[in-house]
Coordinates of C-alpha atoms in Angstrom, one line a residue:
Chain R
X1 CA -14.7 12.1 -21.4
X2 CA -14.5 13.3 -17.8
X3 CA -15.6 16.8 -18.8
X4 CA -18.8 15.5 -20.4
X5 CA -19.5 13.4 -17.3
X6 CA -18.9 16.4 -15.0
X7 CA -21.5 18.5 -17.0
X8 CA -24.0 15.6 -16.6
X9 CA -23.3 15.6 -12.9
X10 CA -23.9 19.4 -12.7
X11 CA -27.3 19.1 -14.5
X12 CA -28.6 16.3 -12.4
X13 CA -27.8 18.4 -9.3
X14 CA -30.7 20.7 -10.1
X15 CA -33.2 17.8 -10.1
X16 CA -31.8 15.8 -7.2
X17 CA -30.4 18.0 -4.4
X18 CA -28.6 14.9 -3.2
X19 CA -24.8 14.8 -3.7
X20 CA -25.1 11.0 -3.6
X21 CA -27.0 10.4 -6.9
X22 CA -24.7 12.7 -8.9
X23 CA -21.7 10.8 -7.5
X24 CA -23.4 7.5 -8.2
X25 CA -23.7 8.2 -11.9
X26 CA -20.0 9.0 -12.0
X27 CA -19.0 6.0 -9.9
X28 CA -21.2 3.5 -11.8
X29 CA -19.6 4.5 -15.1
X30 CA -16.1 3.9 -13.7
X31 CA -16.8 0.8 -11.6
X32 CA -18.2 -1.0 -14.7
X33 CA -14.8 -0.8 -16.3
X34 CA -13.0 -1.7 -13.1
X35 CA -15.2 -4.7 -12.5
X36 CA -14.4 -6.1 -15.9
X37 CA -10.7 -6.2 -14.9
X38 CA -11.1 -8.5 -11.9
X39 CA -10.3 -12.1 -12.8
X40 CA -11.5 -14.7 -10.4
X41 CA -9.1 -17.6 -10.6
X42 CA -10.0 -20.0 -7.8
X43 CA -13.2 -20.1 -5.9
X44 CA -13.6 -22.3 -2.9
X45 CA -17.1 -22.9 -1.6
X46 CA -17.4 -22.6 2.2
X47 CA -19.2 -25.7 3.3
X48 CA -22.6 -24.7 4.4
X49 CA -24.8 -27.5 3.1
X50 CA -27.2 -24.9 1.8
X51 CA -30.0 -25.8 -0.5
X52 CA -30.5 -24.0 -3.8
X53 CA -33.6 -22.2 -2.5
X54 CA -31.7 -20.8 0.5
X55 CA -28.8 -19.7 -1.7
X56 CA -31.3 -17.9 -4.0
X57 CA -32.5 -15.7 -1.1
X58 CA -29.0 -14.9 0.2
X59 CA -26.2 -12.8 -1.1
X60 CA -23.0 -14.5 -2.2
X61 CA -19.7 -12.9 -1.0
X62 CA -16.5 -13.9 -2.7
X63 CA -13.8 -12.9 -0.2
X64 CA -10.1 -13.0 -1.0
X65 CA -8.3 -15.3 1.4
X66 CA -4.5 -15.9 1.6
X67 CA -2.1 -16.7 4.4
X68 CA 1.5 -16.1 3.2
X69 CA 2.9 -17.6 6.4
X70 CA 1.3 -20.9 5.7
X71 CA 3.4 -23.0 3.3
X72 CA 0.5 -24.8 1.7
X73 CA -1.7 -21.8 1.2
X74 CA -2.3 -19.9 -2.0
X75 CA -4.5 -16.9 -2.9
X76 CA -8.1 -17.9 -3.5
X77 CA -11.7 -16.6 -3.2
X78 CA -13.9 -18.2 -0.7
X79 CA -17.6 -17.9 -1.2
X80 CA -19.9 -17.3 1.7
X81 CA -23.7 -16.9 1.6
X82 CA -25.1 -14.2 3.9
X83 CA -28.8 -13.4 4.5
X84 CA -28.9 -9.6 4.0
X85 CA -32.0 -9.2 6.3
X86 CA -29.9 -10.3 9.3
X87 CA -27.2 -7.7 9.0
X88 CA -26.9 -3.9 8.9
X89 CA -26.4 -2.5 5.3
X90 CA -22.7 -2.0 5.1
X91 CA -19.9 -4.3 3.7
X92 CA -18.1 -4.3 7.0
X93 CA -21.2 -5.7 8.7
X94 CA -21.3 -8.5 6.2
X95 CA -17.6 -9.3 6.7
X96 CA -17.9 -9.3 10.5
X97 CA -21.0 -11.5 10.2
X98 CA -18.9 -14.0 8.2
X99 CA -16.1 -13.7 10.8
X100 CA -18.5 -14.3 13.7
X101 CA -20.6 -17.1 12.3
X102 CA -18.7 -18.9 9.5
X103 CA -15.0 -18.4 9.6
X104 CA -13.2 -16.7 12.4
X105 CA -9.8 -16.9 10.8
X106 CA -10.8 -14.1 8.4
X107 CA -8.4 -11.2 9.1
X108 CA -9.3 -7.6 8.5
X109 CA -8.5 -4.2 9.8
X110 CA -11.4 -2.2 11.3
X111 CA -11.9 0.2 14.2
X112 CA -14.5 3.0 14.2
X113 CA -17.3 1.5 12.0
X114 CA -18.2 5.1 11.0
X115 CA -15.7 6.0 8.3
X116 CA -13.4 8.2 10.4
X117 CA -10.4 6.1 11.2
X118 CA -9.6 4.8 7.7
X119 CA -8.7 1.2 8.8
X120 CA -11.2 -0.8 6.9
X121 CA -10.1 0.3 3.4
X122 CA -10.6 -2.5 0.9
X123 CA -11.8 -3.2 -2.5
X124 CA -15.6 -3.7 -2.4
X125 CA -17.1 -4.7 -5.8
X126 CA -14.5 -3.1 -7.9
X127 CA -13.9 0.2 -6.2
X128 CA -11.6 0.9 -3.3
X129 CA -13.6 2.2 -0.4
X130 CA -14.1 2.2 3.4
X131 CA -16.1 -1.0 4.1
X132 CA -17.9 0.6 7.1
X133 CA -19.6 3.3 5.0
X134 CA -20.2 1.5 1.7
X135 CA -23.7 -0.1 1.4
X136 CA -23.9 -3.6 0.0
X137 CA -25.4 -3.9 -3.5
X138 CA -28.7 -5.7 -2.8
X139 CA -28.8 -7.4 -6.2
X140 CA -28.9 -11.1 -5.3
X141 CA -28.1 -12.4 -8.8
X142 CA -24.5 -11.0 -8.7
X143 CA -21.9 -12.1 -6.2
X144 CA -20.1 -9.4 -4.2
X145 CA -16.4 -9.5 -4.6
X146 CA -14.2 -8.3 -1.7
X147 CA -10.4 -8.0 -2.1
X148 CA -7.7 -6.1 -0.3
X149 CA -6.3 -2.8 -1.5
X150 CA -4.8 -3.2 -4.9
X151 CA -1.1 -3.5 -5.7
X152 CA -0.1 -3.7 -2.1
X153 CA 1.7 -6.7 -0.4
X154 CA -0.8 -8.9 1.5
X155 CA 0.0 -9.6 5.1
X156 CA -3.0 -11.9 5.6
X157 CA -6.4 -12.1 3.9
X158 CA -7.7 -8.5 3.7
X159 CA -4.8 -6.9 5.7
X160 CA -2.3 -5.1 3.6
X161 CA 1.3 -3.8 4.2
X162 CA 1.0 0.0 4.5
X163 CA 4.6 0.8 5.6
X164 CA 5.6 2.3 2.2
X165 CA 2.5 4.6 2.3
X166 CA 3.3 5.7 5.9
X167 CA 7.0 6.4 5.2
X168 CA 6.0 8.5 2.2
X169 CA 3.6 10.4 4.3
X170 CA 6.3 11.1 6.9
X171 CA 8.6 12.6 4.2
X172 CA 6.3 15.6 3.6
X173 CA 6.5 16.8 7.3
X174 CA 2.8 16.7 7.9
X175 CA 2.9 19.1 10.9
X176 CA 2.8 22.8 11.5
X177 CA 6.2 24.5 11.2
X178 CA 6.7 28.0 12.4
X179 CA 9.6 30.4 12.4
X180 CA 8.1 33.0 14.6
X181 CA 6.5 32.4 18.0
X182 CA 2.8 32.6 18.8
X183 CA 1.4 36.2 18.7
X184 CA 0.7 37.2 22.3
X185 CA 1.7 33.7 23.2
X186 CA -1.9 32.6 22.9
X187 CA -2.8 31.0 19.6
X188 CA -2.1 31.1 15.8
X189 CA -4.7 33.3 14.3
X190 CA -6.4 32.4 11.1
X191 CA -9.1 34.3 9.2
X192 CA -12.3 32.5 8.1
X193 CA -11.3 32.8 4.4
X194 CA -7.9 31.1 5.1
X195 CA -9.7 28.4 7.1
X196 CA -12.1 27.8 4.2
X197 CA -9.1 26.9 2.1
X198 CA -8.5 23.9 4.3
X199 CA -12.0 22.5 3.7
X200 CA -12.0 19.3 1.7
X201 CA -8.4 18.9 2.6
X202 CA -8.3 18.3 6.3
X203 CA -11.0 15.6 6.3
X204 CA -8.5 13.1 4.7
X205 CA -8.5 10.0 6.8
X206 CA -5.3 8.4 5.2
X207 CA -7.2 5.3 4.2
X208 CA -4.9 5.0 1.0
X209 CA -7.9 4.2 -1.2
X210 CA -6.9 6.9 -3.7
X211 CA -3.2 6.1 -3.8
X212 CA -3.9 2.4 -4.3
X213 CA -6.4 3.0 -7.2
X214 CA -4.0 5.3 -9.1
X215 CA -2.3 3.4 -11.9
X216 CA 0.7 5.8 -11.7
X217 CA 1.2 4.7 -8.1
X218 CA 0.9 1.0 -9.1
X219 CA 3.8 1.3 -11.5
X220 CA 6.0 3.5 -9.4
X221 CA 5.2 3.2 -5.7
X222 CA 8.7 4.0 -4.7
X223 CA 9.1 7.1 -6.8
X224 CA 5.7 8.6 -6.9
X225 CA 4.3 9.9 -3.6
X226 CA 0.6 9.3 -4.5
X227 CA -2.5 11.4 -4.4
X228 CA -3.1 11.0 -0.6
X229 CA 0.3 12.2 0.4
X230 CA 0.4 15.0 -2.2
X231 CA -3.0 16.2 -1.1
X232 CA -1.7 16.4 2.5
X233 CA 1.4 18.2 1.3
X234 CA -0.9 20.7 -0.5
X235 CA -2.9 21.0 2.8
X236 CA 0.2 22.1 4.7
X237 CA 1.4 24.4 2.0
X238 CA -2.0 26.2 1.8
X239 CA -2.3 26.5 5.6
X240 CA -1.8 30.2 6.4
X241 CA -0.5 29.3 9.8
X242 CA 2.5 27.4 8.4
X243 CA 5.5 29.5 7.7
X244 CA 7.7 27.0 5.9
X245 CA 5.8 27.2 2.6
X246 CA 8.9 27.9 0.4
X247 CA 10.9 25.1 1.9
X248 CA 8.0 22.6 1.4
X249 CA 7.6 23.7 -2.2
X250 CA 11.4 23.4 -2.7
X251 CA 11.4 19.9 -1.3
X252 CA 8.6 18.8 -3.7
X253 CA 10.1 20.6 -6.6
X254 CA 13.6 19.1 -6.4
X255 CA 12.6 15.5 -6.2
X256 CA 10.4 15.4 -9.3
X257 CA 8.1 12.9 -7.5
X258 CA 5.0 14.9 -8.2
X259 CA 5.3 14.8 -12.0
X260 CA 4.0 11.2 -12.3
X261 CA 0.4 12.4 -11.9
X262 CA -1.2 11.8 -15.3
X263 CA -4.6 13.3 -14.4
X264 CA -6.2 9.9 -14.5
X265 CA -8.9 10.8 -12.0
X266 CA -9.3 7.5 -10.2
X267 CA -8.4 9.1 -6.9
X268 CA -11.3 11.4 -6.9
X269 CA -13.7 8.7 -8.1
X270 CA -12.6 6.4 -5.4
X271 CA -12.4 8.7 -2.3
X272 CA -14.8 7.3 0.3
X273 CA -15.0 10.7 2.0
X274 CA -15.9 12.5 -1.2
X275 CA -12.6 14.6 -1.4
X276 CA -10.9 15.7 -4.6
X277 CA -7.2 14.8 -4.7
X278 CA -7.0 15.4 -8.4
X279 CA -7.9 19.1 -8.1
X280 CA -5.6 19.6 -5.1
X281 CA -2.7 18.0 -7.0
X282 CA -3.3 20.2 -10.1
X283 CA -3.2 23.3 -7.8
X284 CA -0.1 21.9 -6.2
X285 CA 1.7 21.5 -9.5
X286 CA 0.8 25.0 -10.4
X287 CA 2.2 26.3 -7.1
X288 CA 5.4 24.3 -7.7
X289 CA 5.7 25.8 -11.2
X290 CA 5.2 29.3 -9.9
X291 CA 7.8 28.6 -7.2
X292 CA 10.3 27.3 -9.8
X293 CA 9.8 30.5 -11.9
X294 CA 10.3 32.7 -8.9
X295 CA 13.5 30.8 -8.0
X296 CA 14.8 31.0 -11.6
X297 CA 14.1 34.7 -11.6
X298 CA 15.8 35.2 -8.3
X299 CA 18.9 33.2 -9.4
X300 CA 19.0 35.3 -12.7
X301 CA 19.3 38.4 -10.5
Chain B
X1 CA 47.9 -31.2 -37.5
X2 CA 48.9 -33.7 -34.8
X3 CA 50.9 -31.0 -33.0
X4 CA 48.0 -28.6 -33.1
X5 CA 45.7 -31.4 -31.7
X6 CA 48.1 -32.1 -28.9
X7 CA 48.4 -28.4 -28.1
X8 CA 44.6 -27.9 -28.0
X9 CA 44.3 -31.1 -25.8
X10 CA 46.8 -29.6 -23.4
X11 CA 44.9 -26.3 -23.2
X12 CA 41.6 -28.1 -22.8
X13 CA 43.1 -30.2 -20.0
X14 CA 44.5 -27.2 -18.2
X15 CA 41.2 -25.3 -18.4
X16 CA 39.2 -28.4 -17.3
X17 CA 41.5 -28.8 -14.3
X18 CA 41.1 -25.2 -13.2
X19 CA 37.3 -25.3 -13.4
X20 CA 37.3 -28.5 -11.3
X21 CA 39.5 -26.8 -8.8
X22 CA 37.2 -23.8 -8.8
X23 CA 34.1 -26.0 -8.2
X24 CA 35.9 -27.8 -5.4
X25 CA 36.8 -24.6 -3.7
X26 CA 33.3 -23.2 -3.7
X27 CA 31.6 -26.6 -3.0
X28 CA 28.1 -25.4 -4.2
X29 CA 26.3 -23.7 -7.1
X30 CA 26.1 -19.9 -7.3
X31 CA 23.5 -18.2 -5.1
X32 CA 20.3 -17.1 -6.7
X33 CA 19.5 -13.3 -6.5
X34 CA 16.9 -13.9 -3.9
X35 CA 19.3 -15.9 -1.8
X36 CA 21.9 -13.1 -2.2
X37 CA 19.3 -10.6 -0.9
X38 CA 18.6 -12.6 2.1
X39 CA 22.3 -13.1 2.9
X40 CA 22.8 -9.4 2.5
X41 CA 20.0 -8.8 4.9
X42 CA 21.4 -11.3 7.4
X43 CA 24.8 -9.6 7.3
X44 CA 23.1 -6.2 7.8
X45 CA 21.2 -7.6 10.9
X46 CA 24.4 -9.0 12.4
X47 CA 26.2 -5.8 11.9
X48 CA 23.3 -4.0 13.6
X49 CA 23.5 -6.4 16.5
X50 CA 27.2 -5.9 16.9
X51 CA 26.6 -2.2 17.5
X52 CA 25.0 -3.0 20.8
X53 CA 26.8 -3.9 24.0
X54 CA 26.4 -6.5 26.6
X55 CA 23.4 -8.7 27.2
X56 CA 21.2 -6.8 24.7
X57 CA 23.7 -7.8 22.0
X58 CA 23.7 -11.5 23.0
X59 CA 19.9 -11.7 23.2
X60 CA 19.5 -9.9 19.9
X61 CA 21.9 -12.2 18.1
X62 CA 20.1 -15.2 19.5
X63 CA 16.8 -13.8 18.2
X64 CA 18.1 -12.9 14.8
X65 CA 19.8 -16.3 14.3
X66 CA 16.8 -18.1 15.6
X67 CA 14.4 -16.3 13.2
X68 CA 16.7 -17.1 10.2
X69 CA 17.3 -20.7 11.2
X70 CA 13.6 -21.3 11.8
X71 CA 12.9 -20.8 8.1
X72 CA 16.1 -22.0 6.5
X73 CA 14.5 -25.2 5.1
X74 CA 12.1 -23.4 2.7
X75 CA 12.7 -24.7 -0.9
X76 CA 14.1 -21.9 -3.0
X77 CA 11.3 -22.0 -5.5
X78 CA 8.6 -20.7 -3.0
X79 CA 9.3 -17.1 -3.9
X80 CA 6.0 -15.7 -2.4
X81 CA 6.6 -17.1 1.0
X82 CA 10.3 -16.2 1.1
X83 CA 9.6 -12.6 0.0
X84 CA 6.8 -12.3 2.6
X85 CA 9.2 -13.4 5.3
X86 CA 11.9 -11.1 4.1
X87 CA 9.5 -8.2 4.1
X88 CA 8.4 -9.0 7.6
X89 CA 12.0 -9.1 8.7
X90 CA 12.7 -5.8 7.1
X91 CA 9.7 -4.2 8.8
X92 CA 10.9 -5.5 12.2
X93 CA 14.4 -4.3 11.6
X94 CA 13.1 -0.8 10.8
X95 CA 11.2 -0.8 14.1
X96 CA 14.2 -2.0 16.1
X97 CA 16.5 0.5 14.4
X98 CA 14.3 3.6 15.0
X99 CA 12.7 2.9 18.3
X100 CA 14.6 3.2 21.5
X101 CA 14.6 -0.6 22.0
X102 CA 17.3 -2.1 24.2
X103 CA 16.7 -5.8 24.3
X104 CA 14.6 -8.6 22.8
X105 CA 14.2 -11.5 25.0

């Protein structure tokens, strides 16, 4: 199914030189299945005393609200009506408008408002994304559903507990490790071809959108490292300046925490920066298999 | 028949007395798994506090005991809230353990 879609994507690229429309076809086909999964259990109307005509011209936002520290609170969706003409086009602008004008107790993480820090990762209309670079769907007949990242413990409203994600990232040693000092004591040299290998890997912002949309990660968050972390592990293995490649591969090979990838593909579909964790993970598994063969051959000697 | 009945009555009485004694000795029902987890975490925190010396140890003990006593009245059915507080506590413990933190006042 994915192969057929990818051929569709390649054909449409000839007619629209936009990357966006090609990705949009892929995304729409996926988000339609994801949207069906969301079950809205409890909707609370935010008291606005709006008439029906006003509501018709404004966009309805169903925002997930829950305060675990409050003993009487329970998870619910609160509906807010926002006039889309008053706000810039992104989801983050809508949420901040709600926070400024309607309900200032709404908690969310956000920092750069340009998609580079990775703080505002949340589920907007079915797909995980960065709220600051995702445009609001301007269809006024459908409500917009905003929830926190999936299968993560909620700290409050849209803020989510990321400690497991960060500790997993720490385990792969995401820094340059060298055995020999700098040549001429100046800098680590790298050819343009080697630098090109890092493209589409270094842009990762660690927003956790991909990991939290991977069903494999949902079922085994403690065992499986997740696409984000594994893509970064691949980034350090493929970096020509790093000299601990074999040790890194050995660490990944022994723990069997890479094998949970079932090639589902949600990570690539979801990535708000347009990266491809699935491809990187497949390359990584191939490298690990090669390493295991080499190690087996060496031990046989 | 009568002798067998008397024997079984004796055994029953013996068993009954011992279970009563057991209940009296423990004075409460068995802990639920969640309660056991929290007690385990409490012991872990106390052991951690005992590794420190001097005023940092005292202030840390006051802080830990205060945090636990603050929430001790939560009914044991409110799993969501209890688990949330336990997770927060474990996150704070990880920070205290790893960072070079001396005191909490």
